[in-house]
PDB file of C-alpha atoms and ligand atoms in Angstrom:
ATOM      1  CA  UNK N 297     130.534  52.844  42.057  1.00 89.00           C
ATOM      2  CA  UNK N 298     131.013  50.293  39.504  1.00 94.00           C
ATOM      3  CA  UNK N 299     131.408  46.646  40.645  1.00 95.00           C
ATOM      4  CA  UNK N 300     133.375  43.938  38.570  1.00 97.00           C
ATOM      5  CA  UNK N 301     133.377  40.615  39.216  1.00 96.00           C
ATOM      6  CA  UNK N 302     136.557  38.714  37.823  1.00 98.00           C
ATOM      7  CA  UNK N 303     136.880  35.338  37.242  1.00 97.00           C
ATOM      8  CA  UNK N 304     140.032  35.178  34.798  1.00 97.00           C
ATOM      9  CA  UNK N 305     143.883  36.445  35.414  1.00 97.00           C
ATOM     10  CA  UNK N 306     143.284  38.788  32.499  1.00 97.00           C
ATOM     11  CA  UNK N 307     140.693  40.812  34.007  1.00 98.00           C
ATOM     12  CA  UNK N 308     142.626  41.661  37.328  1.00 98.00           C
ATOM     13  CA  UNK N 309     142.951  45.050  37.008  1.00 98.00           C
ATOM     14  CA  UNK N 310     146.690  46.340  35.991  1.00 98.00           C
ATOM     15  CA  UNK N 311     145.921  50.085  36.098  1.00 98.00           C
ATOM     16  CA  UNK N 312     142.721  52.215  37.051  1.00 98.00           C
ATOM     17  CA  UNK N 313     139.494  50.867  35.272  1.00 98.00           C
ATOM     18  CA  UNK N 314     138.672  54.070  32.949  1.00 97.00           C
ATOM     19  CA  UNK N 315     140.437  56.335  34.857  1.00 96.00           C
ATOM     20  CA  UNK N 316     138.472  55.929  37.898  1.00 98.00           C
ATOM     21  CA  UNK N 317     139.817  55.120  41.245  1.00 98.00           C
ATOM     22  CA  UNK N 318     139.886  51.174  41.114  1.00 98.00           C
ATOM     23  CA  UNK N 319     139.892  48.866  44.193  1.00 98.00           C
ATOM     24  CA  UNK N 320     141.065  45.128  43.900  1.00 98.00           C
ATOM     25  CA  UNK N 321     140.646  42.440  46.426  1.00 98.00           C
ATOM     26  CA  UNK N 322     138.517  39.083  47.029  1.00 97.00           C
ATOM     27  CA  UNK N 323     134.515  38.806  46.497  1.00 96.00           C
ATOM     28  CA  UNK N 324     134.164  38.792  50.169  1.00 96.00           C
ATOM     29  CA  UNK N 325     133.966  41.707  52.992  1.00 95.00           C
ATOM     30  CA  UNK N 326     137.900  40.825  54.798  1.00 95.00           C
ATOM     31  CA  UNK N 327     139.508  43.937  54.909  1.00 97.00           C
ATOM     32  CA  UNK N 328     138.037  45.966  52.198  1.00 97.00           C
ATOM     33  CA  UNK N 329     134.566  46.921  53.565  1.00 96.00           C
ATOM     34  CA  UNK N 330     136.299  50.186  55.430  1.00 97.00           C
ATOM     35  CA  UNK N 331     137.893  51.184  52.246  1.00 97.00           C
ATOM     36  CA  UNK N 332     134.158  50.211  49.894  1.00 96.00           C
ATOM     37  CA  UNK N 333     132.636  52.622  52.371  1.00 96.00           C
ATOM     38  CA  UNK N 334     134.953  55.400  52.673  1.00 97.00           C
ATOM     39  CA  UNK N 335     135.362  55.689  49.108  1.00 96.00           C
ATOM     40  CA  UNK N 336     131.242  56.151  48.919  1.00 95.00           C
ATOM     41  CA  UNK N 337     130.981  58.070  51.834  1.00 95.00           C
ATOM     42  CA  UNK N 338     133.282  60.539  50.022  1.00 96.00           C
ATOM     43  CA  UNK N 339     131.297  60.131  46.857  1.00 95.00           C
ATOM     44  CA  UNK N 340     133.730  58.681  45.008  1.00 96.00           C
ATOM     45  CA  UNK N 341     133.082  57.206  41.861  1.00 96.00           C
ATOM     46  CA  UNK N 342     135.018  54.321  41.670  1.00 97.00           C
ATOM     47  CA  UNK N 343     135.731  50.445  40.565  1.00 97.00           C
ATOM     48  CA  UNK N 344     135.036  48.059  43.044  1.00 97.00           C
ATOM     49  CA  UNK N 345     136.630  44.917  41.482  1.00 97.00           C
ATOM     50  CA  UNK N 346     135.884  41.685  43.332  1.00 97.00           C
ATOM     51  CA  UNK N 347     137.821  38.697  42.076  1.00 98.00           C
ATOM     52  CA  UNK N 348     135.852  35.255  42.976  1.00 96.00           C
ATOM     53  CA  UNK N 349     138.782  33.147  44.437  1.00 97.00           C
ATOM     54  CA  UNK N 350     136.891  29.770  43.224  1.00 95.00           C
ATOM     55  CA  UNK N 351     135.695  26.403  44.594  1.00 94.00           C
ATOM     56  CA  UNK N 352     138.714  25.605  47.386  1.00 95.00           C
ATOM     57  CA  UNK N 353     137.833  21.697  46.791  1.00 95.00           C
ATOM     58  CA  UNK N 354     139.238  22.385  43.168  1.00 95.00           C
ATOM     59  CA  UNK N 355     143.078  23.144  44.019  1.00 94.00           C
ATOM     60  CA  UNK N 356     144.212  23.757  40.594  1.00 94.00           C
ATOM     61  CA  UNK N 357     141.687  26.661  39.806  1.00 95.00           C
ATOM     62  CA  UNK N 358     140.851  28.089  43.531  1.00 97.00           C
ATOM     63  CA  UNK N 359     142.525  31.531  43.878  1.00 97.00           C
ATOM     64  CA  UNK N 360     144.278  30.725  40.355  1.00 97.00           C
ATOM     65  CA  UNK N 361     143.065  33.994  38.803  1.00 98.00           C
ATOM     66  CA  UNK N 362     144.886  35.608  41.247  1.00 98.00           C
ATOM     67  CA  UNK N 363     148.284  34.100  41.726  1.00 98.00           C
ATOM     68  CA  UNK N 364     148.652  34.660  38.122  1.00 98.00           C
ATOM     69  CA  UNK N 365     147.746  38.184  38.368  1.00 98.00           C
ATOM     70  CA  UNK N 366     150.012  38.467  41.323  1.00 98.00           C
ATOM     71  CA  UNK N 367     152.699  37.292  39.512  1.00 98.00           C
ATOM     72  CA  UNK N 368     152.300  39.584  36.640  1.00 98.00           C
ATOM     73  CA  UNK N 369     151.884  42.521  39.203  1.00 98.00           C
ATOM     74  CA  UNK N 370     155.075  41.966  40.613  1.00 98.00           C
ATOM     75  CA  UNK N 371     157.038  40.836  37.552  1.00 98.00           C
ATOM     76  CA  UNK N 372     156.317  44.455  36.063  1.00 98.00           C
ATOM     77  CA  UNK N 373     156.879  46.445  38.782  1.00 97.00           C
ATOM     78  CA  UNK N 374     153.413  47.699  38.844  1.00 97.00           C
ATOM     79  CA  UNK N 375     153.453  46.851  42.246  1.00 98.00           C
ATOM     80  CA  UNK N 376     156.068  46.407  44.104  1.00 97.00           C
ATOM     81  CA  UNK N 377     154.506  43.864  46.917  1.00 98.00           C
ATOM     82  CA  UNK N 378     151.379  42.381  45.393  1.00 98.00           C
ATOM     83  CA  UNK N 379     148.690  42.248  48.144  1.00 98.00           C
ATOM     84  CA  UNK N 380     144.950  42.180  48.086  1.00 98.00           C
ATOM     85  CA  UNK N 381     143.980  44.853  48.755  1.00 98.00           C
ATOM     86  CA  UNK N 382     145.046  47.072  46.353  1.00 98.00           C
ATOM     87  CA  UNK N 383     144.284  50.386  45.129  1.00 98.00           C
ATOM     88  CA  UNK N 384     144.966  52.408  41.986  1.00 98.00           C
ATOM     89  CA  UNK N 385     144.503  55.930  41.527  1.00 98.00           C
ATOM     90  CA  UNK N 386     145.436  58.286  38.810  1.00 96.00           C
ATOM     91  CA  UNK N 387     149.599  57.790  37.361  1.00 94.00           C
ATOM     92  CA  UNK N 388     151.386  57.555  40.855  1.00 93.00           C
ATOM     93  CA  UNK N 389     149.348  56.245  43.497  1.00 98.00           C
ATOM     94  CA  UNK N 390     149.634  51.739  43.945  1.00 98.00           C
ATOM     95  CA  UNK N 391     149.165  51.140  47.384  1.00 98.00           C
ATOM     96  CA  UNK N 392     148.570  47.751  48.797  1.00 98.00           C
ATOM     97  CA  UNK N 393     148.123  47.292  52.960  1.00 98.00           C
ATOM     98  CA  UNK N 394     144.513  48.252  53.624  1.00 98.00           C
ATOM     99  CA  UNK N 395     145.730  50.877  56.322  1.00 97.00           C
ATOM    100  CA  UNK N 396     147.680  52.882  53.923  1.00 98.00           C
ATOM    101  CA  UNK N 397     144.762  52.249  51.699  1.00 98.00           C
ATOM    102  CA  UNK N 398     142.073  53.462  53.770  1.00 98.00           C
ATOM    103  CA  UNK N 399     143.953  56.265  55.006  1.00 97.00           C
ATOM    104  CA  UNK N 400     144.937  57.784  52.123  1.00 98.00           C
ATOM    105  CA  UNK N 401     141.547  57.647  50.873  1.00 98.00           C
ATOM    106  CA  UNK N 402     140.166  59.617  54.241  1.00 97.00           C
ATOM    107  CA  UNK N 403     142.837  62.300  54.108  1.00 96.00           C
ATOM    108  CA  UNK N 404     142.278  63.150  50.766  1.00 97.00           C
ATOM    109  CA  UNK N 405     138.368  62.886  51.161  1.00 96.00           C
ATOM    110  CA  UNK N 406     138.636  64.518  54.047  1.00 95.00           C
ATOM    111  CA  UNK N 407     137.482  61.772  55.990  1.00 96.00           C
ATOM    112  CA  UNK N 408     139.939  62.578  59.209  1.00 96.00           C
ATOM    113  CA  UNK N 409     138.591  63.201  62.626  1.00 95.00           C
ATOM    114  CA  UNK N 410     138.851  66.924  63.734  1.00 93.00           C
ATOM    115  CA  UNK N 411     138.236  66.294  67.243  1.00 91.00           C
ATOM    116  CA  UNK N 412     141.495  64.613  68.055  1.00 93.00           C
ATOM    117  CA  UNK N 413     145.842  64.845  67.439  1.00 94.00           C
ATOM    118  CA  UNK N 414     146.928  62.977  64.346  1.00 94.00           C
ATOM    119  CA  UNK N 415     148.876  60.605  67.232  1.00 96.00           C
ATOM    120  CA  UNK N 416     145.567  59.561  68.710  1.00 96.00           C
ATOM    121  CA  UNK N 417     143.847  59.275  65.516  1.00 96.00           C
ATOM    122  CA  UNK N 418     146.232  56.674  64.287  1.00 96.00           C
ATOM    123  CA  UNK N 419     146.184  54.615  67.555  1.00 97.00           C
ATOM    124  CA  UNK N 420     142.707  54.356  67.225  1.00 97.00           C
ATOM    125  CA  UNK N 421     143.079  53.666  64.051  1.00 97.00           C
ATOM    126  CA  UNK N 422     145.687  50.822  64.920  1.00 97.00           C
ATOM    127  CA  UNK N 423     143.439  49.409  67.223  1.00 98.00           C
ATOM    128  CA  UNK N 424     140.295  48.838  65.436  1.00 98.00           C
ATOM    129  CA  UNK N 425     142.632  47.211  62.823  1.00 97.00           C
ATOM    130  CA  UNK N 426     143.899  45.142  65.178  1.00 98.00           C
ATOM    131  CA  UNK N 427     140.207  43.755  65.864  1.00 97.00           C
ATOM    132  CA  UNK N 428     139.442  42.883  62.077  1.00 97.00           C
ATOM    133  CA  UNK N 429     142.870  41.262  61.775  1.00 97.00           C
ATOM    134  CA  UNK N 430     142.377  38.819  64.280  1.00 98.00           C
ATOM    135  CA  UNK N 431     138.647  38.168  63.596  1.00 98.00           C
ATOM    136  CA  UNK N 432     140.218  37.493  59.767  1.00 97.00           C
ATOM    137  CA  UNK N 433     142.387  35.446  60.929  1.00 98.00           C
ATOM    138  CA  UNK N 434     140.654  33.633  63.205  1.00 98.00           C
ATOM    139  CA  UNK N 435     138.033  32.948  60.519  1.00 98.00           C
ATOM    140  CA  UNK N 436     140.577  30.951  58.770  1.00 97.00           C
ATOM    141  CA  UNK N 437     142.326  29.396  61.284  1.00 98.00           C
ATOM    142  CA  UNK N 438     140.485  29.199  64.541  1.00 97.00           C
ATOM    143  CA  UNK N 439     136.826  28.269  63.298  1.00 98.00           C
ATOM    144  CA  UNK N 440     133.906  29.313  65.262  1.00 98.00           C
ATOM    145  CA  UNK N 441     135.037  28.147  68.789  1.00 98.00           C
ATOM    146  CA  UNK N 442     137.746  30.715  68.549  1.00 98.00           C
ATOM    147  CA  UNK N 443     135.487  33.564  67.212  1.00 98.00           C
ATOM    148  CA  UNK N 444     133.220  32.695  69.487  1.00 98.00           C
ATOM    149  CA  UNK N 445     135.620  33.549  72.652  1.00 98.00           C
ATOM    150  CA  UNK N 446     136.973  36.603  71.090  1.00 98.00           C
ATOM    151  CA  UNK N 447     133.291  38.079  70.721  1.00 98.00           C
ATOM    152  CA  UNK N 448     132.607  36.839  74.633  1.00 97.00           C
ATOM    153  CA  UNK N 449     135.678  37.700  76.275  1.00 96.00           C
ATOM    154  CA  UNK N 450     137.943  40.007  73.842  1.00 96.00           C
ATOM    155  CA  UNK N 451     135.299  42.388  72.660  1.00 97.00           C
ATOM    156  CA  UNK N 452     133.135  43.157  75.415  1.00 96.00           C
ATOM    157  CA  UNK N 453     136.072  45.419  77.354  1.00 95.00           C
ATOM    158  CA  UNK N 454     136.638  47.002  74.450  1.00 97.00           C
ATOM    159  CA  UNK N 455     133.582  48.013  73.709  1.00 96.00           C
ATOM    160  CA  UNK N 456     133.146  49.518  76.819  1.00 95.00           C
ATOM    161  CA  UNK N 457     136.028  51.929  76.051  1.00 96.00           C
ATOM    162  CA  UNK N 458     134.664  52.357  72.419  1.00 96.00           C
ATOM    163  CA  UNK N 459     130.926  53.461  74.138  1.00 95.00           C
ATOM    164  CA  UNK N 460     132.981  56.416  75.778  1.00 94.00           C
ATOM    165  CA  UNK N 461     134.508  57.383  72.439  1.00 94.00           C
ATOM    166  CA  UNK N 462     131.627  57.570  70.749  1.00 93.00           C
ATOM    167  CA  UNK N 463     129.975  59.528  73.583  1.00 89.00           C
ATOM    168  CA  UNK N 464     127.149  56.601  74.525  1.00 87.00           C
ATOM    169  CA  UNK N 465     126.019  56.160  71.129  1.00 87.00           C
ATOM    170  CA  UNK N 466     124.722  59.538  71.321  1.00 89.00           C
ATOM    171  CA  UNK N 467     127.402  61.245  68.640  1.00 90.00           C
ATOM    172  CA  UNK N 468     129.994  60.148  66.488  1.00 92.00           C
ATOM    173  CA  UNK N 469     133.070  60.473  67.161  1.00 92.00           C
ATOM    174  CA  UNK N 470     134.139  63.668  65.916  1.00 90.00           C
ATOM    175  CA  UNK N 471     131.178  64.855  68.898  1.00 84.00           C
ATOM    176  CA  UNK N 472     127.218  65.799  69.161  1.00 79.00           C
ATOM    177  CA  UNK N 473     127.764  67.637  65.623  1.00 77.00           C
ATOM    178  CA  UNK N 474     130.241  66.100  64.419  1.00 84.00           C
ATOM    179  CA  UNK N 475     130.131  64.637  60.806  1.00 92.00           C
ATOM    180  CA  UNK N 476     131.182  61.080  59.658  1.00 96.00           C
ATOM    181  CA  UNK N 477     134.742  60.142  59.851  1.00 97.00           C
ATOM    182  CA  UNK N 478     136.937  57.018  58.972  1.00 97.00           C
ATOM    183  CA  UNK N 479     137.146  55.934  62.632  1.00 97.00           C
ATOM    184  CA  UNK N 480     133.037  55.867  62.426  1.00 97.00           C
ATOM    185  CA  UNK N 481     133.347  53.700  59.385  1.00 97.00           C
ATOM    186  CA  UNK N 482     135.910  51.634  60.268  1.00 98.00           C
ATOM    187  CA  UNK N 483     134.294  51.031  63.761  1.00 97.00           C
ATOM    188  CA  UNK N 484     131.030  50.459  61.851  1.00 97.00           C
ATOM    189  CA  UNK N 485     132.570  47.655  60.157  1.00 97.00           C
ATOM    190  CA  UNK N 486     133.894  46.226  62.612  1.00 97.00           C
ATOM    191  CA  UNK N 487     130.788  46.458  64.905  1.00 97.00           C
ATOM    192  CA  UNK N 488     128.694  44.552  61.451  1.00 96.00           C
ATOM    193  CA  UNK N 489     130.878  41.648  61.796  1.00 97.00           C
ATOM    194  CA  UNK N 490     130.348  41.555  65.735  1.00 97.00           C
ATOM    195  CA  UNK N 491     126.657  41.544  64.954  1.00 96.00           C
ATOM    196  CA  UNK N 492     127.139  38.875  62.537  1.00 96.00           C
ATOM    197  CA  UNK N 493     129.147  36.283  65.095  1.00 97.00           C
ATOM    198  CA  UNK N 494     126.136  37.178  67.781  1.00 97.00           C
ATOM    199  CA  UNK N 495     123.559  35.882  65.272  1.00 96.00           C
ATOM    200  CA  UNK N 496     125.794  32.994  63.747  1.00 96.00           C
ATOM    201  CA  UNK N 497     126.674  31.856  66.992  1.00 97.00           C
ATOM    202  CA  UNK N 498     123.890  32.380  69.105  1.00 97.00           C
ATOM    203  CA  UNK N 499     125.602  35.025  71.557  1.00 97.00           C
ATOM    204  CA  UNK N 500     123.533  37.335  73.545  1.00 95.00           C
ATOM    205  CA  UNK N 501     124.761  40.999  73.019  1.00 94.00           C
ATOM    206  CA  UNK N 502     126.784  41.529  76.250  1.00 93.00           C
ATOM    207  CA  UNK N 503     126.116  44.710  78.687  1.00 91.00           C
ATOM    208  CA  UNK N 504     129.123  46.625  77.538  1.00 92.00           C
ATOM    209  CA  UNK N 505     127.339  47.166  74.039  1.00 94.00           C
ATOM    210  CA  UNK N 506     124.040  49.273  75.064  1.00 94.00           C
ATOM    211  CA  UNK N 507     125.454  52.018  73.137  1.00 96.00           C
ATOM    212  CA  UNK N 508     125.754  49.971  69.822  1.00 96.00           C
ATOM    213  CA  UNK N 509     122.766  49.926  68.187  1.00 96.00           C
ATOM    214  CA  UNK N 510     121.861  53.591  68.743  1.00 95.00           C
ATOM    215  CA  UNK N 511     125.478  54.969  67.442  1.00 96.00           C
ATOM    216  CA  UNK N 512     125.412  52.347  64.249  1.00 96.00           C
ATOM    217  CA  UNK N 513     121.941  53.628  63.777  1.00 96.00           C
ATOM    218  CA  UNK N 514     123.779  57.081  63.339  1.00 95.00           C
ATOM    219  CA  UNK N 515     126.185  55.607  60.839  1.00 96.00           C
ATOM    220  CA  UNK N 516     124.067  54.262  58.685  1.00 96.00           C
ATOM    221  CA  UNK N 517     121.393  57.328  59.027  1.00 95.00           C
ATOM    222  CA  UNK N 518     124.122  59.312  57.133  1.00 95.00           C
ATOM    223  CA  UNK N 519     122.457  59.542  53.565  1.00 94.00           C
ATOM    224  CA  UNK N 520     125.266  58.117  51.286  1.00 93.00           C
ATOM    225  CA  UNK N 521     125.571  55.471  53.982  1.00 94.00           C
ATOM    226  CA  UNK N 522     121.959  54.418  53.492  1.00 93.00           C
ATOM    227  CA  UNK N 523     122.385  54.692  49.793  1.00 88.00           C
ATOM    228  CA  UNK N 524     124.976  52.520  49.884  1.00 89.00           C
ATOM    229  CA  UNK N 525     123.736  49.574  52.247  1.00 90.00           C
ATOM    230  CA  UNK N 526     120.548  49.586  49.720  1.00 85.00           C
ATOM    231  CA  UNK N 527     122.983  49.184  47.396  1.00 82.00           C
ATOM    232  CA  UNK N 528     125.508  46.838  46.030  1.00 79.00           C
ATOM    233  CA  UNK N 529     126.923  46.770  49.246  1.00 80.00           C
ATOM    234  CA  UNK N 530     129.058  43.848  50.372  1.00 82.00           C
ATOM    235  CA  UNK N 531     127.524  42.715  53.502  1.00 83.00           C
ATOM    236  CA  UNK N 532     128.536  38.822  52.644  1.00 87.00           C
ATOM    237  CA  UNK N 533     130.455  36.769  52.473  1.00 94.00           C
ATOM    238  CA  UNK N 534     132.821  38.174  55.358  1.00 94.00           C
ATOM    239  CA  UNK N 535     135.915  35.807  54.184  1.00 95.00           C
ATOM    240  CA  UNK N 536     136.638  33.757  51.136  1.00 95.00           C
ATOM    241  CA  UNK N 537     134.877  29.899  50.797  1.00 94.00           C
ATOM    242  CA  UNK N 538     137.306  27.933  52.562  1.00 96.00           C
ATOM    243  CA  UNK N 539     137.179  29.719  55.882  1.00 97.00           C
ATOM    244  CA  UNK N 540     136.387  28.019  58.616  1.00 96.00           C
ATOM    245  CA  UNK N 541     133.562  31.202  59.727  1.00 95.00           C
ATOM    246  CA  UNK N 542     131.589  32.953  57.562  1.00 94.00           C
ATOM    247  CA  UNK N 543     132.461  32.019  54.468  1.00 94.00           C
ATOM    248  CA  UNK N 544     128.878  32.247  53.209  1.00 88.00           C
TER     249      UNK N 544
HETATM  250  N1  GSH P 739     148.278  43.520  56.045  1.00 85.03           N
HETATM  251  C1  GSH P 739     147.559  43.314  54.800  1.00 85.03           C
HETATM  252  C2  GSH P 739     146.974  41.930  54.795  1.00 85.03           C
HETATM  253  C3  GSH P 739     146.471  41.553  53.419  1.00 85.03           C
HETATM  254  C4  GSH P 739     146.062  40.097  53.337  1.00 85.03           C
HETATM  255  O1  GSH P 739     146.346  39.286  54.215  1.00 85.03           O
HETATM  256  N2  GSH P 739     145.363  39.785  52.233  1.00 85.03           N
HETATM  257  C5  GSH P 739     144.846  38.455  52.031  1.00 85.03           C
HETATM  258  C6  GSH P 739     143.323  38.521  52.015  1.00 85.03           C
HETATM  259  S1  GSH P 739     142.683  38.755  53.619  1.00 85.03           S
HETATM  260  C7  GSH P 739     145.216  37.875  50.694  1.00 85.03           C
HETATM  261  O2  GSH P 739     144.622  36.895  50.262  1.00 85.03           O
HETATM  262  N3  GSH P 739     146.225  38.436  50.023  1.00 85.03           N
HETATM  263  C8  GSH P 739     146.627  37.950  48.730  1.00 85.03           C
HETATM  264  C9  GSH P 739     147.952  37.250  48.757  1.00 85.03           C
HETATM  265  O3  GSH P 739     148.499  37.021  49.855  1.00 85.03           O
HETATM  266  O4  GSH P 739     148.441  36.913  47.696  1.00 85.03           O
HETATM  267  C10 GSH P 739     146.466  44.388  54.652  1.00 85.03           C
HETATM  268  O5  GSH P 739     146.027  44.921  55.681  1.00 85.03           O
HETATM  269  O6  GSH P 739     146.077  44.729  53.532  1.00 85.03           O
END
C-alpha cells in the first residue's frame, strides 16, 4: 500500500496512480476503512490517497482541493457522479458508493462469505452499512449527545444478534474454520468506532457485547490484519475537522 496525502486539486487522482488500484476519499476513517482493509486483507497493492479537506474556519480553502477536483471529474466524464469514495482500477472500472466499492473489491479478492446465500450476504451487508451511515452522519450533525444514544440504546440489540452471527466470538463468520470475509471486516470497523464512542464518551460496554472483544481479537489475529494495524493504518480521525464527534 502506498499512501498519498493531497493537499492541491492537481494531485486528486484522475486515473490509477501507476497502474495500481487507487482509492480516493478524505484523510479521515468515514466510510473508507472497510474498503483500506479489504484491499490489504487481499494483499492488494494499492494507492491509498487521502486528500486533507483543510482548516473548516478558512471557508475559501476547506474542502477546496476537492470541489475542484470534483468538478473536473465530472466535467470529463471520468466519473459520472463524483463521490468520495472512489475507486479506480485498471481501463474500465470508476466506481464511487462505498458499497459497490467494497464489494467489488471482496468478490474479486474473494473476500465473500461461503457460509451463507448471496441474498443474506447482502442484507447483512446492508445492515452493517446502515450502522456506519448513521454514526457518519450523526458525527456531523447530531454531536456527541446523539452518538451517545445510538451507542446506548441503538447498538446494544444489535449486537446481540451480531454475537449469534459470529457464533459468541468464538469464529468468524464464515464458522469455527472459517477464514476472513468482508462481513468480518466490515463488522470490525464498525465495532472500532463503537469502541471509540465508549472511550470518548465514557460509556460502559453494555452486556450484549461479551462476545466483542474475543471475536475482534480474531480479526485482527489474522496476519495481514496485524500487519496492517502496525501499519499506516487509519485508525483517526473517524470524520473530517468540522464534525461535531471525532474529528480528531
Ligand atoms: N453513499 C455514499 C456516501 C458518500 C459520502 O457521503 N461522501 C462524503 C464523505 S462521508 C463526501 O464528502 N463526499 C464528497 C462530496 O459530496 O462531494 C457512499 O457510501 O459512498
Amino acid at each position: 500500500m502506498t499512501v498519498l496525502s493531497i493537499t492541491k486539486s492537481e494531485d486528486v487522482p484522475l486515473a490509477p496512480i501507476d497502474g495500481k488500484p487507487t482509492l480516493v476519499y478524505w484523510n479521515s476513517a468515514g466510510w473508507s476503512n472497510p474498503i483500506r482493509l479489504a484491499l490489504t486483507v487481499a494483499n492488494v497493492d494499492f494507492v491509498d490517497a487521502r486528500i486533507e479537506a483543510g482548516d473548516p474556519s478558512d471557508s475559501a480553502s476547506f474542502k477546496k482541493a476537492w470541489m475542484d477536483a470534483k468538478h473536473v471529474l465530472g466535467s470529463t466524464g471520468i466519473l459520472e457522479f463524483p463521490n468520495l469514495p472512489y475507486y479506480m482500477e485498471g481501463d474500465s472500472v470508476k466506481l464511487v458508493q462505498s458499497e459497490a466499492i467494497v464489494r467489488h473489491v471482496a468478490r474479486k479478492y474473494n473476500l465473500y462469505p461461503t457460509s451463507m446465500p448471496e441474498h443474506r450476504f447482502m442484507m447483512l451487508s446492508e445492515e452493517i452499512k446502515d450502522y456506519d451511515g448513521y454514526f457518519i452522519l450523526q458525527s456531523y450533525v447530531g454531536g456527541p449527545d446523539v452518538i451517545s444514544q445510538f451507542i446506548k440504546e441503538g447498538v446494544p440489540n444489535k449486537l446481540a444478534i451480531w454475537g449469534k452471527i459470529a457464533h459468541d466470538g468464538n469464529a468468524l463468520i464464515d464458522g469455527p474454520d472459517g477464514k476472513i470475509n468482508i462481513l468480518d471486516i466490515k463488522l470490525y470497523c464498525f465495532l472500532r468506532k463503537v469502541k471509540f464512542a465508549q472511550e470518548e464518551l465514557n460509556i460502559k460496554p453494555c452486556a450484549q457485547e461479551g462476545w466483542v472483544d474475543a471475536y475482534m481479537k480474531l480479526v485482527e489475529d489474522v496476519p495481514e490484519v496485524k500487519a496492517y494495524l502496525d501499519s499506516d493504518y487509519l485508525h483517526r480521525p473517524l470524520n473530517n475537522p468540522h464534525a461535531k464527534f471525532a474529528s480528531k
